Amino acid sequence: MVGLTSAAGVIALLDEHDDDLKVYALQKLNGIVDQFWAEISDAVSKIEIMYEDTGFKDRQLAALVASKVYYHLGEFDDSLNFALGAGNLIDLSQKSEYIDTIVSKCIDKYIALRNQEHEDPQNVEPMDPRLKDVVEKMFDRCYQDSEYKQAVGIALESRRLDVVEHSIKAGGPANILPYIYDLTMTVVLDQAYRNTLLQLLVKQFRNLEVPDYVAINQCLVHLGEDAAGAELLQTLIKTEVQSDLLMAYQLAFDLENNATQIYLTKVAAALPTGSETLQAKYDKVKSILSGKETIKLQLEFLCKNNHTDMLILKNSKTMLDARLSIYHSAVTFANAFMNAGTTSDDFLRQNLEWLSRATNWSKFSATAALGVIHKGHLSQGLALLAPYLPQDGVTASPYSEGGSLFALGLIHANHGDEVLEYLRNTLKNTQIEVLQHGACLGLGTAGMATDNDDIYEELKNVLFSDSAIGGEAAGLAMGMVMLGTASEKALDEMLQYAHETQHEKIIRGLAVGISLVMYGKENAADALIEKLSSDKDPILRYGGMYTIAMAYCGTGNNKAIRRLLHVAVSDVNDDVRRAAVTALGFILFRSYKQVPRIVQLLSESYNPHVRYGACLALGISCAGTGSLEAIELLEPMTKDNVDFVRQGAFIALAMILMQQNEVQNSKAAGVRTMYEEVIKKKNEDALAKFGAVLGQGIIDAGGRNVTISMQSPSGHSNMPAIVGVALFTQFWYWFPASHFLSLAFTPTAIIGVNADLNMPELEFTSNARPSLFAYIPPTKPPQTAVVEKVATAVLSTTAKAQAKARKAKGAEGEAMEVEEEKPEKTEEAKEEEEKAANKAKKEPESEKLGNLARVLPAQLKYISFDKNSRYVPVKKDVSGGIVVLLDSQPGEPETLIPTSTATSSTAPAESMEVEEEEAPLPEPFTYPFGN
């Protein structure tokens, strides 16, 4: 039988008067619509009339045919409307592209209407009951097919908490709850709704047979419910079961890692007093919450595993002219980063003469570097910096004194209880701008997120003195102290003063400070973002971009990304455009694989500021990941014809390749060599060299034991790290801001502690080849070249004389037996022999690691603890950091690792206290050119 070549004959039947003929035509058209939809589309109005005719006996069939025609025409909204009119004729279980599209559009419409119902109940469009029926059928189908995760996905987006609860019960809480938690933190954008879901999750986690205390703790931190957090700890401590007590300690360590200072203070204050035994346990928990235990353990790890390669620093220092302050500062920052938290100031001690060349702000940076090197050395902070701190009534060098105040803040970053009063008094009693600058930065760093009104008022007094140097630091510090509070009082005062002052430095400090106040506030910050983004002052628009970055950090919010991309290509000011592109890195750090694709075109922009912003966005979002896509985008920019773009590319590459060896990432060795070559070049621009030296410091930061991590192992946003990186990017205007990057350095270790918070000797397995996560081998010192001897020309007369002498010697007696010297092997031959020996030895597939071992984030999935060993983690999933261990042999004696927390003294004070005389003012002269 010959197939149909046209639907014209069937379409003609639609004009008949007899309804049976029309129905017959519709049935035929329904079968051939996928083939002849273009022809049928000319008659679709007739089919619509049939559907609208209430007297027509098969209206649903007419609706189905019309829906399919509109589907093929790409008019999906019309197609959905007619599909709903088709009723039961649409079989949702059928597998076809048409059905999938209709169901998808149906769900999208349902979600949009449900969200509109919650956001704007006054102007909500009424819900079509047929639409609701289709969605309910889809839920039922998911239940029948046991596709509970699909049901949860639709339910979360459409705010159907009843379906969420039903899916948890039916699908098994163990499978569904972690999935819901993950979606809640990544997909749900509305904060109020997210909090509702978190409260539901807390209830569900509590109802489990064995309550998931770790997950409950995480939810409570997000909700900011400090009273419930304290109650949870209290309940676990009171049970007098050893595993519960250890879980309380683990939760306290997790809290210290994830929560703000103010949350931790409230939890500690809410813990009650009890009997002597109970009180000792509460005191331990309070000690953990204060951060002292974590910092002590991390300091121990960084000191014991320090793999800083001093030769790299030495070579860079030798190649760069220390008389130029930009080079002196660059080496200072590189040394600070490489030794961050290790308390090792060997480089400073060995180069006192070089150090003494620091003048003015270089001296400020050099002294502040001590704060980075001794970061976390809380017990010794004031003693270490005593030689540099301001003495009553005596100001030997304001720059080193100001730097020491900033250093004190860096040592006590985010744990400033012990030094806040000291810094406040110093700030109150000085009128010297440089000291004010250092004290403000120190106060902000140590008092981060404390919401302390007294400190805020003190900083405001400095701001209102209208000093450019002090005011800039005061603006930043006010933002740090009020971090994430969204305080209306602070925002109004800061914004008002930014409009009043004439100093660009103060406006910039306030603009960035305002962004910090709105940290994590998401859509609550939209009104302020709108206000800043439309301001006529470009510095405040710049602040607006950072406000988007801080408010939406880690959310991947599409609205925020669209706004930033629009500003990146439309604003008239280069600084604003650069900030907009940089901000993309903050918003997308959780989904860093998307960033290279998003910034690819921006990295090829004609505007160098946009290209620089693309570099930083890649560096910030992909830090420590070794992302090859990001590296491929950055490599061309290392050869850019603009010096500061090259600088940005060098810094970004260092951030991405932190802790990456050649086995893990083939690009790592090439990047390190490139830094050396750039620094060696005589004709290279100073800014590019600065970037290369900074890159050397960042790539080997913390003795090669830290990474830049914008989120904690448990998935929370790492607040100090995000703030540290945001303030680090201000080094574009002010080099001392580079030190803020140290706030983002996160030690990569597994540190096991027992019930007494001591470190026992333990063993666990890394099921990966040792070379995959090994330390980068140290740089070899240059080998002295062996000069080959040239054969000497011998005259015939000389040869005869030598022959006679030999004969005479032989006659004297037996010739002495001289052992022939074996020629020494060259270095190349030795290396080849080593390689051959290594090949012969097959590398093992796993290795045993001990307590205080370096474990990289990518290595965690390979880590396993033997269940039969003496110590096992109290937490099911080990995510690195500090792990509380359950002892299966509590009565047996333990072998503990001795602690030797470094008590390294500072470099001799006089080295930086050499106050050089400032150059005299030039004599008045007559300008020689023109009139």
mmCIF file of N, CA, C and O in Angstrom, residues 63-91:
data_model
loop_
_atom_site.group_PDB
_atom_site.id
_atom_site.type_symbol
_atom_site.label_atom_id
_atom_site.label_comp_id
_atom_site.label_asym_id
_atom_site.label_seq_id
_atom_site.Cartn_x
_atom_site.Cartn_y
_atom_site.Cartn_z
ATOM 1 N N ALA A 63 -8.533 19.023 21.251
ATOM 2 C CA ALA A 63 -7.494 19.679 22.068
ATOM 3 C C ALA A 63 -6.155 18.959 21.910
ATOM 4 O O ALA A 63 -5.098 19.591 21.797
ATOM 5 N N LEU A 64 -6.188 17.606 21.850
ATOM 6 C CA LEU A 64 -4.953 16.834 21.729
ATOM 7 C C LEU A 64 -4.251 17.118 20.398
ATOM 8 O O LEU A 64 -3.036 17.338 20.352
ATOM 9 N N VAL A 65 -5.034 17.141 19.299
ATOM 10 C CA VAL A 65 -4.446 17.407 17.976
ATOM 11 C C VAL A 65 -3.879 18.820 17.940
ATOM 12 O O VAL A 65 -2.748 19.048 17.467
ATOM 13 N N ALA A 66 -4.648 19.793 18.444
ATOM 14 C CA ALA A 66 -4.169 21.196 18.463
ATOM 15 C C ALA A 66 -2.885 21.307 19.283
ATOM 16 O O ALA A 66 -1.932 22.006 18.901
ATOM 17 N N SER A 67 -2.841 20.601 20.417
ATOM 18 C CA SER A 67 -1.649 20.634 21.288
ATOM 19 C C SER A 67 -0.422 20.120 20.550
ATOM 20 O O SER A 67 0.657 20.712 20.621
ATOM 21 N N LYS A 68 -0.587 19.012 19.790
ATOM 22 C CA LYS A 68 0.554 18.431 19.068
ATOM 23 C C LYS A 68 1.037 19.358 17.955
ATOM 24 O O LYS A 68 2.248 19.469 17.712
ATOM 25 N N VAL A 69 0.073 20.019 17.275
ATOM 26 C CA VAL A 69 0.460 20.955 16.204
ATOM 27 C C VAL A 69 1.269 22.100 16.792
ATOM 28 O O VAL A 69 2.336 22.457 16.277
ATOM 29 N N TYR A 70 0.766 22.683 17.883
ATOM 30 C CA TYR A 70 1.489 23.799 18.506
ATOM 31 C C TYR A 70 2.844 23.353 19.058
ATOM 32 O O TYR A 70 3.809 24.105 19.057
ATOM 33 N N TYR A 71 2.936 22.086 19.517
ATOM 34 C CA TYR A 71 4.212 21.542 19.990
ATOM 35 C C TYR A 71 5.236 21.567 18.855
ATOM 36 O O TYR A 71 6.384 22.004 19.028
ATOM 37 N N HIS A 72 4.814 21.094 17.679
ATOM 38 C CA HIS A 72 5.736 21.072 16.534
ATOM 39 C C HIS A 72 6.075 22.475 16.053
ATOM 40 O O HIS A 72 7.157 22.698 15.496
ATOM 41 N N LEU A 73 5.165 23.428 16.262
ATOM 42 C CA LEU A 73 5.439 24.820 15.863
ATOM 43 C C LEU A 73 6.362 25.526 16.868
ATOM 44 O O LEU A 73 6.780 26.663 16.639
ATOM 45 N N GLY A 74 6.617 24.884 18.019
ATOM 46 C CA GLY A 74 7.483 25.481 19.034
ATOM 47 C C GLY A 74 6.751 26.420 19.967
ATOM 48 O O GLY A 74 7.370 27.116 20.775
ATOM 49 N N GLU A 75 5.401 26.442 19.880
ATOM 50 C CA GLU A 75 4.594 27.294 20.772
ATOM 51 C C GLU A 75 4.193 26.442 21.988
ATOM 52 O O GLU A 75 3.072 25.929 22.072
ATOM 53 N N PHE A 76 5.134 26.321 22.934
ATOM 54 C CA PHE A 76 4.933 25.343 24.018
ATOM 55 C C PHE A 76 3.859 25.761 25.013
ATOM 56 O O PHE A 76 3.179 24.913 25.587
ATOM 57 N N ASP A 77 3.675 27.066 25.228
ATOM 58 C CA ASP A 77 2.636 27.503 26.175
ATOM 59 C C ASP A 77 1.247 27.152 25.644
ATOM 60 O O ASP A 77 0.382 26.650 26.389
ATOM 61 N N ASP A 78 1.008 27.416 24.327
ATOM 62 C CA ASP A 78 -0.291 27.066 23.719
ATOM 63 C C ASP A 78 -0.465 25.553 23.718
ATOM 64 O O ASP A 78 -1.558 25.036 23.973
ATOM 65 N N SER A 79 0.645 24.860 23.437
ATOM 66 C CA SER A 79 0.591 23.396 23.409
ATOM 67 C C SER A 79 0.178 22.857 24.781
ATOM 68 O O SER A 79 -0.645 21.933 24.877
ATOM 69 N N LEU A 80 0.728 23.462 25.860
ATOM 70 C CA LEU A 80 0.394 23.017 27.220
ATOM 71 C C LEU A 80 -1.077 23.287 27.530
ATOM 72 O O LEU A 80 -1.767 22.428 28.093
ATOM 73 N N ASN A 81 -1.594 24.468 27.123
ATOM 74 C CA ASN A 81 -2.993 24.811 27.413
ATOM 75 C C ASN A 81 -3.945 23.800 26.776
ATOM 76 O O ASN A 81 -4.908 23.349 27.403
ATOM 77 N N PHE A 82 -3.685 23.434 25.514
ATOM 78 C CA PHE A 82 -4.558 22.453 24.845
ATOM 79 C C PHE A 82 -4.355 21.053 25.414
ATOM 80 O O PHE A 82 -5.293 20.267 25.483
ATOM 81 N N ALA A 83 -3.102 20.725 25.816
ATOM 82 C CA ALA A 83 -2.833 19.411 26.401
ATOM 83 C C ALA A 83 -3.631 19.221 27.680
ATOM 84 O O ALA A 83 -4.145 18.121 27.965
ATOM 85 N N LEU A 84 -3.765 20.290 28.477
ATOM 86 C CA LEU A 84 -4.564 20.208 29.702
ATOM 87 C C LEU A 84 -6.029 19.968 29.359
ATOM 88 O O LEU A 84 -6.756 19.292 30.097
ATOM 89 N N GLY A 85 -6.477 20.520 28.205
ATOM 90 C CA GLY A 85 -7.866 20.312 27.760
ATOM 91 C C GLY A 85 -8.102 18.907 27.246
ATOM 92 O O GLY A 85 -9.249 18.465 27.151
ATOM 93 N N ALA A 86 -7.017 18.195 26.891
ATOM 94 C CA ALA A 86 -7.172 16.838 26.345
ATOM 95 C C ALA A 86 -7.505 15.821 27.424
ATOM 96 O O ALA A 86 -7.882 14.689 27.123
ATOM 97 N N GLY A 87 -7.341 16.188 28.682
ATOM 98 C CA GLY A 87 -7.726 15.324 29.808
ATOM 99 C C GLY A 87 -7.051 13.974 29.783
ATOM 100 O O GLY A 87 -5.837 13.869 29.653
ATOM 101 N N ASN A 88 -7.877 12.898 29.864
ATOM 102 C CA ASN A 88 -7.333 11.539 29.994
ATOM 103 C C ASN A 88 -6.753 10.994 28.690
ATOM 104 O O ASN A 88 -6.180 9.907 28.677
ATOM 105 N N LEU A 89 -6.942 11.711 27.589
ATOM 106 C CA LEU A 89 -6.395 11.223 26.315
ATOM 107 C C LEU A 89 -4.862 11.290 26.298
ATOM 108 O O LEU A 89 -4.221 10.635 25.490
ATOM 109 N N ILE A 90 -4.312 12.109 27.164
ATOM 110 C CA ILE A 90 -2.844 12.171 27.255
ATOM 111 C C ILE A 90 -2.388 11.130 28.263
ATOM 112 O O ILE A 90 -2.766 11.186 29.437
ATOM 113 N N ASP A 91 -1.574 10.209 27.785
ATOM 114 C CA ASP A 91 -1.054 9.146 28.641
ATOM 115 C C ASP A 91 0.337 9.561 29.128
ATOM 116 O O ASP A 91 1.309 9.545 28.364
#
